[in-house]
Tab-separated table of C-alpha atoms in Angstrom:
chain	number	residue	atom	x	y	z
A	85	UNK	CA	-164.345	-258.078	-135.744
A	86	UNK	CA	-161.905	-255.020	-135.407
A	87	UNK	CA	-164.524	-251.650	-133.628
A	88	UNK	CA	-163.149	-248.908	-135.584
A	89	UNK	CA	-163.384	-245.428	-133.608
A	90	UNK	CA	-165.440	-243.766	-136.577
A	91	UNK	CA	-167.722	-246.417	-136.254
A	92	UNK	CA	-168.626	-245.598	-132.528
A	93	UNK	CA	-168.860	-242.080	-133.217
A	94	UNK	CA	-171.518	-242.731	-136.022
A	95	UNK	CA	-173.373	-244.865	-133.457
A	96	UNK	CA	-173.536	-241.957	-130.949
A	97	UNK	CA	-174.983	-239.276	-133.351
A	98	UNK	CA	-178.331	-240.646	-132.166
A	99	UNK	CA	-177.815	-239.250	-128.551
A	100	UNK	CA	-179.188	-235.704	-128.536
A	101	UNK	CA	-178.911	-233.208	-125.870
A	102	UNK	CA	-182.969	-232.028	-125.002
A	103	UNK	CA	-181.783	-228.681	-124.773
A	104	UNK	CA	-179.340	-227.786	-127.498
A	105	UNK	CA	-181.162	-230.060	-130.421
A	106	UNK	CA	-178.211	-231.116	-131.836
A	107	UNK	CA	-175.581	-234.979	-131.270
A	108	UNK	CA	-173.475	-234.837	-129.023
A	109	UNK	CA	-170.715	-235.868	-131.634
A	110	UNK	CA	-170.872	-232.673	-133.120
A	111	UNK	CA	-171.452	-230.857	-129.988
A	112	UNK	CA	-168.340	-232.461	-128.961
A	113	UNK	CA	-169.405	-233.781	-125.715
A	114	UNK	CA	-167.120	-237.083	-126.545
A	115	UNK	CA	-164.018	-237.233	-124.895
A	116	UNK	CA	-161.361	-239.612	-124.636
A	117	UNK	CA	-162.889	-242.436	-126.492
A	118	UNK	CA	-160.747	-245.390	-126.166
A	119	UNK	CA	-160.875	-249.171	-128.599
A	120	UNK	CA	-159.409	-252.027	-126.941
A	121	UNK	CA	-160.188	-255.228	-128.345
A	122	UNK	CA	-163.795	-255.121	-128.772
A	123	UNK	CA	-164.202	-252.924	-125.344
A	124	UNK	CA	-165.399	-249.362	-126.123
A	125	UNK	CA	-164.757	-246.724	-123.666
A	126	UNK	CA	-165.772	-242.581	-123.420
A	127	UNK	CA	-166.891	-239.908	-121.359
A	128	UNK	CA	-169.606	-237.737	-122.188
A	129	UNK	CA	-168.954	-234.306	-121.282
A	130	UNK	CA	-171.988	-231.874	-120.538
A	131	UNK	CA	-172.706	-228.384	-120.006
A	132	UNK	CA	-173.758	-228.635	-116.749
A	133	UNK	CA	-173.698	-230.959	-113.503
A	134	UNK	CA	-177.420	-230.031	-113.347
A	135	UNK	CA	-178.632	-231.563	-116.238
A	136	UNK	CA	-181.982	-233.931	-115.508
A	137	UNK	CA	-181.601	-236.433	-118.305
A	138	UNK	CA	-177.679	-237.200	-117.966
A	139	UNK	CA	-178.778	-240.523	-116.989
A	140	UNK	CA	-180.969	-241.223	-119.813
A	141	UNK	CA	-178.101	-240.059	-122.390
A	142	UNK	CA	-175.583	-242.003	-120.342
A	143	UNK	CA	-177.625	-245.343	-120.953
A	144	UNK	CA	-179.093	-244.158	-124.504
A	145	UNK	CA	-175.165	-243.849	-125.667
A	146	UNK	CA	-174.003	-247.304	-123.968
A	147	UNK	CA	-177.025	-249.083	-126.171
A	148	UNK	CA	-176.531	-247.246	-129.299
A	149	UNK	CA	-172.769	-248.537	-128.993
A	150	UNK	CA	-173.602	-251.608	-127.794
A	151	UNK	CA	-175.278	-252.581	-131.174
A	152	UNK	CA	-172.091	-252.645	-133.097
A	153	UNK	CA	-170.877	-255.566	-134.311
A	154	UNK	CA	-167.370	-256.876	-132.609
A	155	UNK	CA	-168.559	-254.632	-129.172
A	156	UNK	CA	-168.055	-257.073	-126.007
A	157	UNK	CA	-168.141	-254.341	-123.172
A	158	UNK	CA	-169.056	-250.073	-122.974
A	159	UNK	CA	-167.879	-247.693	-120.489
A	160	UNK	CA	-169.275	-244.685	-120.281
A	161	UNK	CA	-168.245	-241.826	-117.711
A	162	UNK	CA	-170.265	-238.703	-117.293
A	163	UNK	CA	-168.648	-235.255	-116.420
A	164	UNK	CA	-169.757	-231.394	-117.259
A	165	UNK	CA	-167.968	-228.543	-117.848
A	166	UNK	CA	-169.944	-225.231	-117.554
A	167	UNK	CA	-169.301	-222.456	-119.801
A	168	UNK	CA	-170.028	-218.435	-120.174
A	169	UNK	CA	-173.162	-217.526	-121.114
A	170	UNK	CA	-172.131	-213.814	-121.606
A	171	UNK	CA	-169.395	-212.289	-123.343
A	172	UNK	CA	-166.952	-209.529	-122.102
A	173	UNK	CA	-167.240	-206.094	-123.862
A	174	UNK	CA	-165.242	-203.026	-124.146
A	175	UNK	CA	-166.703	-202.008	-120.905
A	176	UNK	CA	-167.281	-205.012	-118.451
A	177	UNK	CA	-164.697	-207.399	-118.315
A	178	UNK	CA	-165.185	-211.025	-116.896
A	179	UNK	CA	-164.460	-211.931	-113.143
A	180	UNK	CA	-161.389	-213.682	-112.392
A	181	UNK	CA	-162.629	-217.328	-111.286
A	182	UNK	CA	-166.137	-217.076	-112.118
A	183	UNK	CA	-168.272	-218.301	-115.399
A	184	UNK	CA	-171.798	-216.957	-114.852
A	185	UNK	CA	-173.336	-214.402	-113.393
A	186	UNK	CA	-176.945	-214.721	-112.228
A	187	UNK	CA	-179.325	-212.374	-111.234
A	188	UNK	CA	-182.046	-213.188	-109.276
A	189	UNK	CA	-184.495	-210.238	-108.770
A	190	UNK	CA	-188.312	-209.252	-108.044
A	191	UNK	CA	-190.216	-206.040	-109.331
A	192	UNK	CA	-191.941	-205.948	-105.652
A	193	UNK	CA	-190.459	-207.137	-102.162
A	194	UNK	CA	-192.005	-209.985	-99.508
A	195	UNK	CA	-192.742	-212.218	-102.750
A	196	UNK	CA	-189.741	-214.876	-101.571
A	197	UNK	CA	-187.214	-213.617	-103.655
A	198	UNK	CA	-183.864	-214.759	-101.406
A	199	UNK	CA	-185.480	-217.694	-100.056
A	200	UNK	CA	-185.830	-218.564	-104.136
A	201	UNK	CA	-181.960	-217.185	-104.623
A	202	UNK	CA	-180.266	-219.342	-101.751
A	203	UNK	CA	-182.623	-223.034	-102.262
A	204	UNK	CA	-181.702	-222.759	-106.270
A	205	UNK	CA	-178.395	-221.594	-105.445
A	206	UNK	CA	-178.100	-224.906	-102.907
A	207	UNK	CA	-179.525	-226.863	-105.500
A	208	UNK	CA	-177.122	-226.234	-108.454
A	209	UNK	CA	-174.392	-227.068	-105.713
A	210	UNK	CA	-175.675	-230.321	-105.002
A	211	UNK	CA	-175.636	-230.937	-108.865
A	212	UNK	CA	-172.042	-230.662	-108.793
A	213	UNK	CA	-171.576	-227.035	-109.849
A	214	UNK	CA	-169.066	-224.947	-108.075
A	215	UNK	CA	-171.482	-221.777	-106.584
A	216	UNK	CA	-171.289	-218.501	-105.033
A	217	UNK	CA	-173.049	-216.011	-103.682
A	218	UNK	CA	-173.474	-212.432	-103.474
A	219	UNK	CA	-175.811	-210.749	-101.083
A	220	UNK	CA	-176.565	-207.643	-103.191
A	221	UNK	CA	-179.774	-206.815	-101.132
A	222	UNK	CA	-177.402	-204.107	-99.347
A	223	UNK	CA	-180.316	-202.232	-97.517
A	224	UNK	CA	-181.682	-205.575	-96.311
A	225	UNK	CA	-178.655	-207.997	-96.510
A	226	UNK	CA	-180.536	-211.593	-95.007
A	227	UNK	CA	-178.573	-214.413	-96.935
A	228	UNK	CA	-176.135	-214.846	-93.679
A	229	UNK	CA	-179.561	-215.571	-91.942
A	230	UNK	CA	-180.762	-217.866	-94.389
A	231	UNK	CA	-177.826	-219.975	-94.201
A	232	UNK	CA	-176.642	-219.428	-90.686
A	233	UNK	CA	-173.564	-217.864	-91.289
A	234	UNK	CA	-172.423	-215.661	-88.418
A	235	UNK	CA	-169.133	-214.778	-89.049
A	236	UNK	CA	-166.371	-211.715	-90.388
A	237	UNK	CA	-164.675	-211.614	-93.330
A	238	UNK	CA	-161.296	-212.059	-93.497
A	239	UNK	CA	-158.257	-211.722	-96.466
A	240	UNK	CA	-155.645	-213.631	-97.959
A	241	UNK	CA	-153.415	-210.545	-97.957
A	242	UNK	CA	-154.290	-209.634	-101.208
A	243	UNK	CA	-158.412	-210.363	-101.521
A	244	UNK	CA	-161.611	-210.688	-99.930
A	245	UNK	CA	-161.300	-214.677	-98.945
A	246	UNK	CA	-165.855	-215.328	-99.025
A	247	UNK	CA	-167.407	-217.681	-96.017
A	248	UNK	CA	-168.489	-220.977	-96.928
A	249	UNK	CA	-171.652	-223.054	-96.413
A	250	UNK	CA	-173.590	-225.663	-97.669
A	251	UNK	CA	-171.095	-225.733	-100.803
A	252	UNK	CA	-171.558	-222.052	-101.583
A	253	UNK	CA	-168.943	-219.213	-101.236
A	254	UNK	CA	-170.633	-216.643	-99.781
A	255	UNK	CA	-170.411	-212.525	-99.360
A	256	UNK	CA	-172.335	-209.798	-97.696
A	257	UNK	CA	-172.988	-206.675	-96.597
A	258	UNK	CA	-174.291	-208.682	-93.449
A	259	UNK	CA	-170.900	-210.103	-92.414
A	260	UNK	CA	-169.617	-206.431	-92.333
A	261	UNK	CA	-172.255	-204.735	-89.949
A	262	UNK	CA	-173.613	-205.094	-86.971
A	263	UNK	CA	-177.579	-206.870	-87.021
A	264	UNK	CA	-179.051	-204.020	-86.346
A	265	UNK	CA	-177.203	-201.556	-88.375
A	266	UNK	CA	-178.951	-199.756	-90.921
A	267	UNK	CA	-177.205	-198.897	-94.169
A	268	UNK	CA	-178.063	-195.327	-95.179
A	269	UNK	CA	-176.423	-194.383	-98.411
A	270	UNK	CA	-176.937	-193.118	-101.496
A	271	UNK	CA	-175.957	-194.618	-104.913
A	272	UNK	CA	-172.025	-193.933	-105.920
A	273	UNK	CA	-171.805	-195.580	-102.510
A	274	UNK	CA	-173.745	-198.883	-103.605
A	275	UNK	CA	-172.097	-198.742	-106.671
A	276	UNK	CA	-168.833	-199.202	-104.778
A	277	UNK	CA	-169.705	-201.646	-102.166
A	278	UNK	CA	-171.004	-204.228	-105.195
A	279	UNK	CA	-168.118	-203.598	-107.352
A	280	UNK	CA	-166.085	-204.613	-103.729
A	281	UNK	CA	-168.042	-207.928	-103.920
A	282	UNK	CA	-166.962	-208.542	-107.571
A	283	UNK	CA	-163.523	-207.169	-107.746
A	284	UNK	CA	-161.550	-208.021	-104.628
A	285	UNK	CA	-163.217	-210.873	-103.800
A	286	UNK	CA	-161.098	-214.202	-103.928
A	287	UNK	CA	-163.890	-216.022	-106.345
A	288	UNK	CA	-162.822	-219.904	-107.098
A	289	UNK	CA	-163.666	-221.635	-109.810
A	290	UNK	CA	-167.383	-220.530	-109.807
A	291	UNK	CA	-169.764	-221.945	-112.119
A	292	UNK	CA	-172.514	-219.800	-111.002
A	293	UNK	CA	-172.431	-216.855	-109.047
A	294	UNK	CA	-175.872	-215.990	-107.783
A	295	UNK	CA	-176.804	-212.193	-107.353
A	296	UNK	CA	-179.594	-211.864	-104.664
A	297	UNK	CA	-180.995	-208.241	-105.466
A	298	UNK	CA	-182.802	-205.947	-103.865
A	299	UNK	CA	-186.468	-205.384	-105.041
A	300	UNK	CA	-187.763	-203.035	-107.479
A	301	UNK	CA	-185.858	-201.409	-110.594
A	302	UNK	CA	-183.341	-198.771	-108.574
A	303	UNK	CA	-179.258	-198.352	-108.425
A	304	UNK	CA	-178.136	-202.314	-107.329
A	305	UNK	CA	-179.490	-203.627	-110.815
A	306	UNK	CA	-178.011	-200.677	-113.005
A	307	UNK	CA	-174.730	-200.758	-111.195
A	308	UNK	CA	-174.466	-204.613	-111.756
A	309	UNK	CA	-175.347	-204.001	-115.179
A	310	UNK	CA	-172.811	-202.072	-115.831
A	311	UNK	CA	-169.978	-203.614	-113.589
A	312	UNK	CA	-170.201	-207.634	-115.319
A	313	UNK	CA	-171.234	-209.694	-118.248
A	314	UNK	CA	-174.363	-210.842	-116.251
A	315	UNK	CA	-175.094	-214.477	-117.999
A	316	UNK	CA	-179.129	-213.873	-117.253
A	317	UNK	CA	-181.456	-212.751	-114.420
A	318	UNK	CA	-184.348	-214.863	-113.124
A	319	UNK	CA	-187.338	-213.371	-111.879
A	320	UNK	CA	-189.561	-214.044	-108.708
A	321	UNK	CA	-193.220	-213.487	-108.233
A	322	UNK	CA	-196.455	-214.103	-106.870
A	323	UNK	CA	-199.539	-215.073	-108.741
A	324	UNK	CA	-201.225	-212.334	-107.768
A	325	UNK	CA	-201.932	-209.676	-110.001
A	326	UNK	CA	-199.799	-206.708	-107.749
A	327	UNK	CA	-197.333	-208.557	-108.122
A	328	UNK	CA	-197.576	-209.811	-111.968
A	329	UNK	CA	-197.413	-206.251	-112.536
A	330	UNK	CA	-194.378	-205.293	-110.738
A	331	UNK	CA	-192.827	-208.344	-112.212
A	332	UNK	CA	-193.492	-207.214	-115.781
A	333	UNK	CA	-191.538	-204.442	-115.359
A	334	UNK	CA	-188.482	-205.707	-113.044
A	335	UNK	CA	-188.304	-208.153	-116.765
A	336	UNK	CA	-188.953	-204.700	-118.972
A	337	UNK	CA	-185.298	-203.261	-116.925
A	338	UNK	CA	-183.843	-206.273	-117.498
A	339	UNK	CA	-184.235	-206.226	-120.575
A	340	UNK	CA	-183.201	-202.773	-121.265
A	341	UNK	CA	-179.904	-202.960	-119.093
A	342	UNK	CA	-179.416	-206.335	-121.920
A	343	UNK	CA	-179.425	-208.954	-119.291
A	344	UNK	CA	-181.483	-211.643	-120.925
A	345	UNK	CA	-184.186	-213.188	-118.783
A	346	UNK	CA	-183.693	-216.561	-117.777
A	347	UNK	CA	-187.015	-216.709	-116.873
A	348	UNK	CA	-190.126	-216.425	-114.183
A	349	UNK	CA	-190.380	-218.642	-111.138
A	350	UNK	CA	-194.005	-218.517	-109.239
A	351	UNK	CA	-193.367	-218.325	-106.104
A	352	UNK	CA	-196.387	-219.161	-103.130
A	353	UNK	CA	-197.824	-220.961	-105.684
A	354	UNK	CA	-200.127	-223.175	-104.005
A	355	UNK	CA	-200.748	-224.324	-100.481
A	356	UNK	CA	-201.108	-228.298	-99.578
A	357	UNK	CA	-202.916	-228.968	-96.393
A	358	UNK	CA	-201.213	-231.894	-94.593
A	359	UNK	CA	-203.733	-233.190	-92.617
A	360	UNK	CA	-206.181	-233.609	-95.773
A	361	UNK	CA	-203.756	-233.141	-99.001
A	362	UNK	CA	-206.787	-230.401	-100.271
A	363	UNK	CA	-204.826	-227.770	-102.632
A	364	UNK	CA	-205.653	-224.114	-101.964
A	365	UNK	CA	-204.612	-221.443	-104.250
A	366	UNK	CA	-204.263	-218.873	-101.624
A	367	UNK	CA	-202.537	-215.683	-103.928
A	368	UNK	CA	-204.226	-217.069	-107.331
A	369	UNK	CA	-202.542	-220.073	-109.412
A	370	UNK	CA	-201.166	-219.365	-113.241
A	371	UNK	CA	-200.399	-216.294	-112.964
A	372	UNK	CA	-196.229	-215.962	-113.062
A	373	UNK	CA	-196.779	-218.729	-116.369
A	374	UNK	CA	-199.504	-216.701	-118.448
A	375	UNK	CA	-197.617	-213.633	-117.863
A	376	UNK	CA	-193.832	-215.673	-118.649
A	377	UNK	CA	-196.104	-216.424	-121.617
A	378	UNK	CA	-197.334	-213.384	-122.696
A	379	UNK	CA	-193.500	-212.020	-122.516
A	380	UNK	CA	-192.076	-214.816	-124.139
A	381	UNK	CA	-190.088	-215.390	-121.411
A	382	UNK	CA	-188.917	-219.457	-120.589
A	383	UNK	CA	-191.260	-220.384	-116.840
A	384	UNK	CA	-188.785	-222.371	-114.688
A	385	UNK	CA	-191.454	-223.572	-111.718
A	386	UNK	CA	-193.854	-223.553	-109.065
A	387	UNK	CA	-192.655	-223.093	-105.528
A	388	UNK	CA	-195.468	-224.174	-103.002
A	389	UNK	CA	-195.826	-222.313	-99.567
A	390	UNK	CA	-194.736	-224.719	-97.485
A	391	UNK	CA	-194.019	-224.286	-93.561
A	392	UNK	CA	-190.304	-225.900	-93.601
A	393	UNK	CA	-189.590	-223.436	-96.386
A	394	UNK	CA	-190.223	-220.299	-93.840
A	395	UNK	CA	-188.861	-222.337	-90.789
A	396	UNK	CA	-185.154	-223.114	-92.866
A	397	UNK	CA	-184.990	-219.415	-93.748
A	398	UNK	CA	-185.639	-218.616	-90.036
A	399	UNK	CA	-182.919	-221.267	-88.489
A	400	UNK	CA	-180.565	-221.325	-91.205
A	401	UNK	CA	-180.974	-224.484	-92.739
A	402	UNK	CA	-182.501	-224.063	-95.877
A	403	UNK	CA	-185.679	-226.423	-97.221
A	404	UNK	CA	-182.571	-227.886	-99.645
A	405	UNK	CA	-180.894	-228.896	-96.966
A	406	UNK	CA	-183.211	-229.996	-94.482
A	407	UNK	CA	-185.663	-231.790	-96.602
A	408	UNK	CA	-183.755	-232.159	-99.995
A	409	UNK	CA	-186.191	-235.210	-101.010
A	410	UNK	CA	-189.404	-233.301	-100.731
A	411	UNK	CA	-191.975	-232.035	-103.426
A	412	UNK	CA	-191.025	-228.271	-102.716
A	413	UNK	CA	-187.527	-228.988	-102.554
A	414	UNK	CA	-187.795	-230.648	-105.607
A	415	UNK	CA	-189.438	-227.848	-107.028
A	416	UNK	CA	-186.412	-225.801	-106.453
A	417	UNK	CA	-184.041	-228.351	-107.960
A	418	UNK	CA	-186.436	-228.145	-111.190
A	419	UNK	CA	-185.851	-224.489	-111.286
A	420	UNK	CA	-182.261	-225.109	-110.965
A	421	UNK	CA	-181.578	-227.603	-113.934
A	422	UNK	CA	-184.147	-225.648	-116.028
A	423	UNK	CA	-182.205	-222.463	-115.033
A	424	UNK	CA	-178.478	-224.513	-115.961
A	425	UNK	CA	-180.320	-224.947	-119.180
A	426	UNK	CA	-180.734	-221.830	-120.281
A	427	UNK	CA	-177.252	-220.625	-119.305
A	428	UNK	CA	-175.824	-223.617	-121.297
A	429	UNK	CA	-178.341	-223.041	-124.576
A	430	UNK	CA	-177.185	-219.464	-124.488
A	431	UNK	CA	-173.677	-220.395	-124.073
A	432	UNK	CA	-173.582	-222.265	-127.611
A	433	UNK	CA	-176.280	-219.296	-128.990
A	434	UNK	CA	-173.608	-216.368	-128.315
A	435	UNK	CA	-171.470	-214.524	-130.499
A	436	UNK	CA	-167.917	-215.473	-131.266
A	437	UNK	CA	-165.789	-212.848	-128.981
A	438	UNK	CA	-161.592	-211.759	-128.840
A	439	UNK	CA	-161.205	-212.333	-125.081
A	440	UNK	CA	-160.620	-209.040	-122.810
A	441	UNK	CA	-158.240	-208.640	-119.960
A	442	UNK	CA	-159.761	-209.697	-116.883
A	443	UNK	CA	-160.881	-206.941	-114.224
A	444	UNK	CA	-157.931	-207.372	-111.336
């Protein structure tokens, strides 16, 4: 019996992506479907690497096929594409080479904020995205730390070419000073060295391009604002009430600078003692999900303390890295696909836009 192509594609409409509530038929995640004598073959093309249940669909779409009459064999290949979660206005153009921008910020400092940004930003990597980073902390610029970059910038004649580790392209104010250096300046002269980072920076092919900001609600954050289309901004905290309360208001700027919140991550969550496995809820327990709650904001995770977190940020080698299959690291690959998510449900939520000129 002759497989007709229409045929498959009915079949399929029962696969639907979690996120997006909708087939992917009409979401038009099937590509190159191909009929060959009772052998069906297709790749299903996501909107993100990082997407937990590609697995699930993959084998959900081979046995919805595989029901048709006059089907013998299925083939099913799995690739993403990402796409922009924020459109280019009359005043911030999009950066050449680069999809998303994400913001990854705390309303208080020592609450784990870059330890969150480089683990997540590790994680989406290892999903298959294309990442990069931008140290944006300039006062306290510790991502070359955290990844044990030592190294100086250097050009391609033309652009800032960005160091490389652990599958992220990487830039900051640390590769341009000396360790102990301080940076004393005032605003306009932030505002320049971040639109540096963005605009003559050699940026390729980035799927996600993770700002690490400084704490609090001052210049960095209203200068980024107003230099990108900044896809969303995820925010760190503590469960403890000092710092629920900073938090609520680093998500009240965000807000009013319209960069959507991606959502909360609770950070120190818990501790797990590994002689005796007893939990201890050292800074509280709940609190970064009540208050993600009470802002309607989406709660991407728990991150436990956990000593090999502290120790990767010291040597370099972050917890993603050195222990990839362990419960906190796996915590911060949660808050990556949950994170990809977001971007990709707000990529198909916004507006219809005439494409700008890019910002050379």
């Amino acid at each position: 019996m002759a497989v007709e192509q229409t045929a498959v594609l009915d079949a399929l409409r029962v696969v639907k992506d979690p996120d997006l509530h909708r087939d992917i038929v009409s979401l038009g995640f099937i590509k190159n479907l191909r009929v060959n004598d009772g052998r069906v073959a297709f790749t299903i093309e996501l909107t993100t690497p990082a997407c937990p249940v590609k697995d699930q669909m993959r084998d959900q779409a081979r046995t919805a096929v595989m029901q048709l009459p006059g089907v013998s064999a299925v083939d099913v290949q799995m690739s993403a594409k990402v796409r922009a979660a924020a459109a280019p206005d009359s005043t911030r153009a999009l950066l050449p080479g680069v999809k998303n921008v994400i913001a990854v910020g705390a309303g208080k400092g020592g609450v784990g904020k870059t330890t969150v940004a480089v683990n997540v930003a590790i994680a989406l990597a290892k999903c298959g995205s294309r990442v990069g980073m931008v140290d944006g902390d300039i006062y306290g610029p510790n991502v070359p730390i955290m990844l044990g970059i030592n190294t100086q910038l250097t050009t391609d004649g033309q652009k800032i070419v960005p160091a490389e580790k652990y599958g992220l392209q990487v830039i900051s104010m640390g590769f341009l000073t000396g360790d102990d250096a301080p940076i004393i300046w005032r605003g306009p002269m932030l505002h320049g060295a971040l639109q540096q980072f963005f605009r003559e920076v050699r940026w390729v092919d980035v799927d996600y391009l993770v700002i690490d900001l400084p704490p609090g609600t001052g210049d960095i954050a209203l200068s980024l604002s107003q230099t990108v289309p900044v896809a969303g901004a995820i925010v760190v905290t503590t469960p403890q009430q000092v710092a629920l309360a900073d938090s609520r208001r680093a998500v009240a700027m965000y807000r009013k600078l319209n960069i959507p919140p991606l959502g909360i991550v609770e950070n120190m969550s818990y501790f797990v003692c590994p002689d005796c496995a007893h939990e201890a809820d050292i800074f509280g327990r709940g609190g970064g999900e009540q208050m993600a709650s009470d802002l309607s904001v989406p709660f991407l995770g728990r991150i436990p303390i956990y000593q090999p977190i502290r120790e990767g940020g010291d040597t370099g080698v972050p917890l993603m890295i050195s222990e990839p299959d362990s419960p906190a690291a796996q915590a911060f690959m949660a808050v990556a696909e949950r994170t990809a998510a977001q971007l990709s449900i707000a990529s198909y939520n916004r507006p219809a836009t005439i494409p700008l000129t890019i910002v050379r």
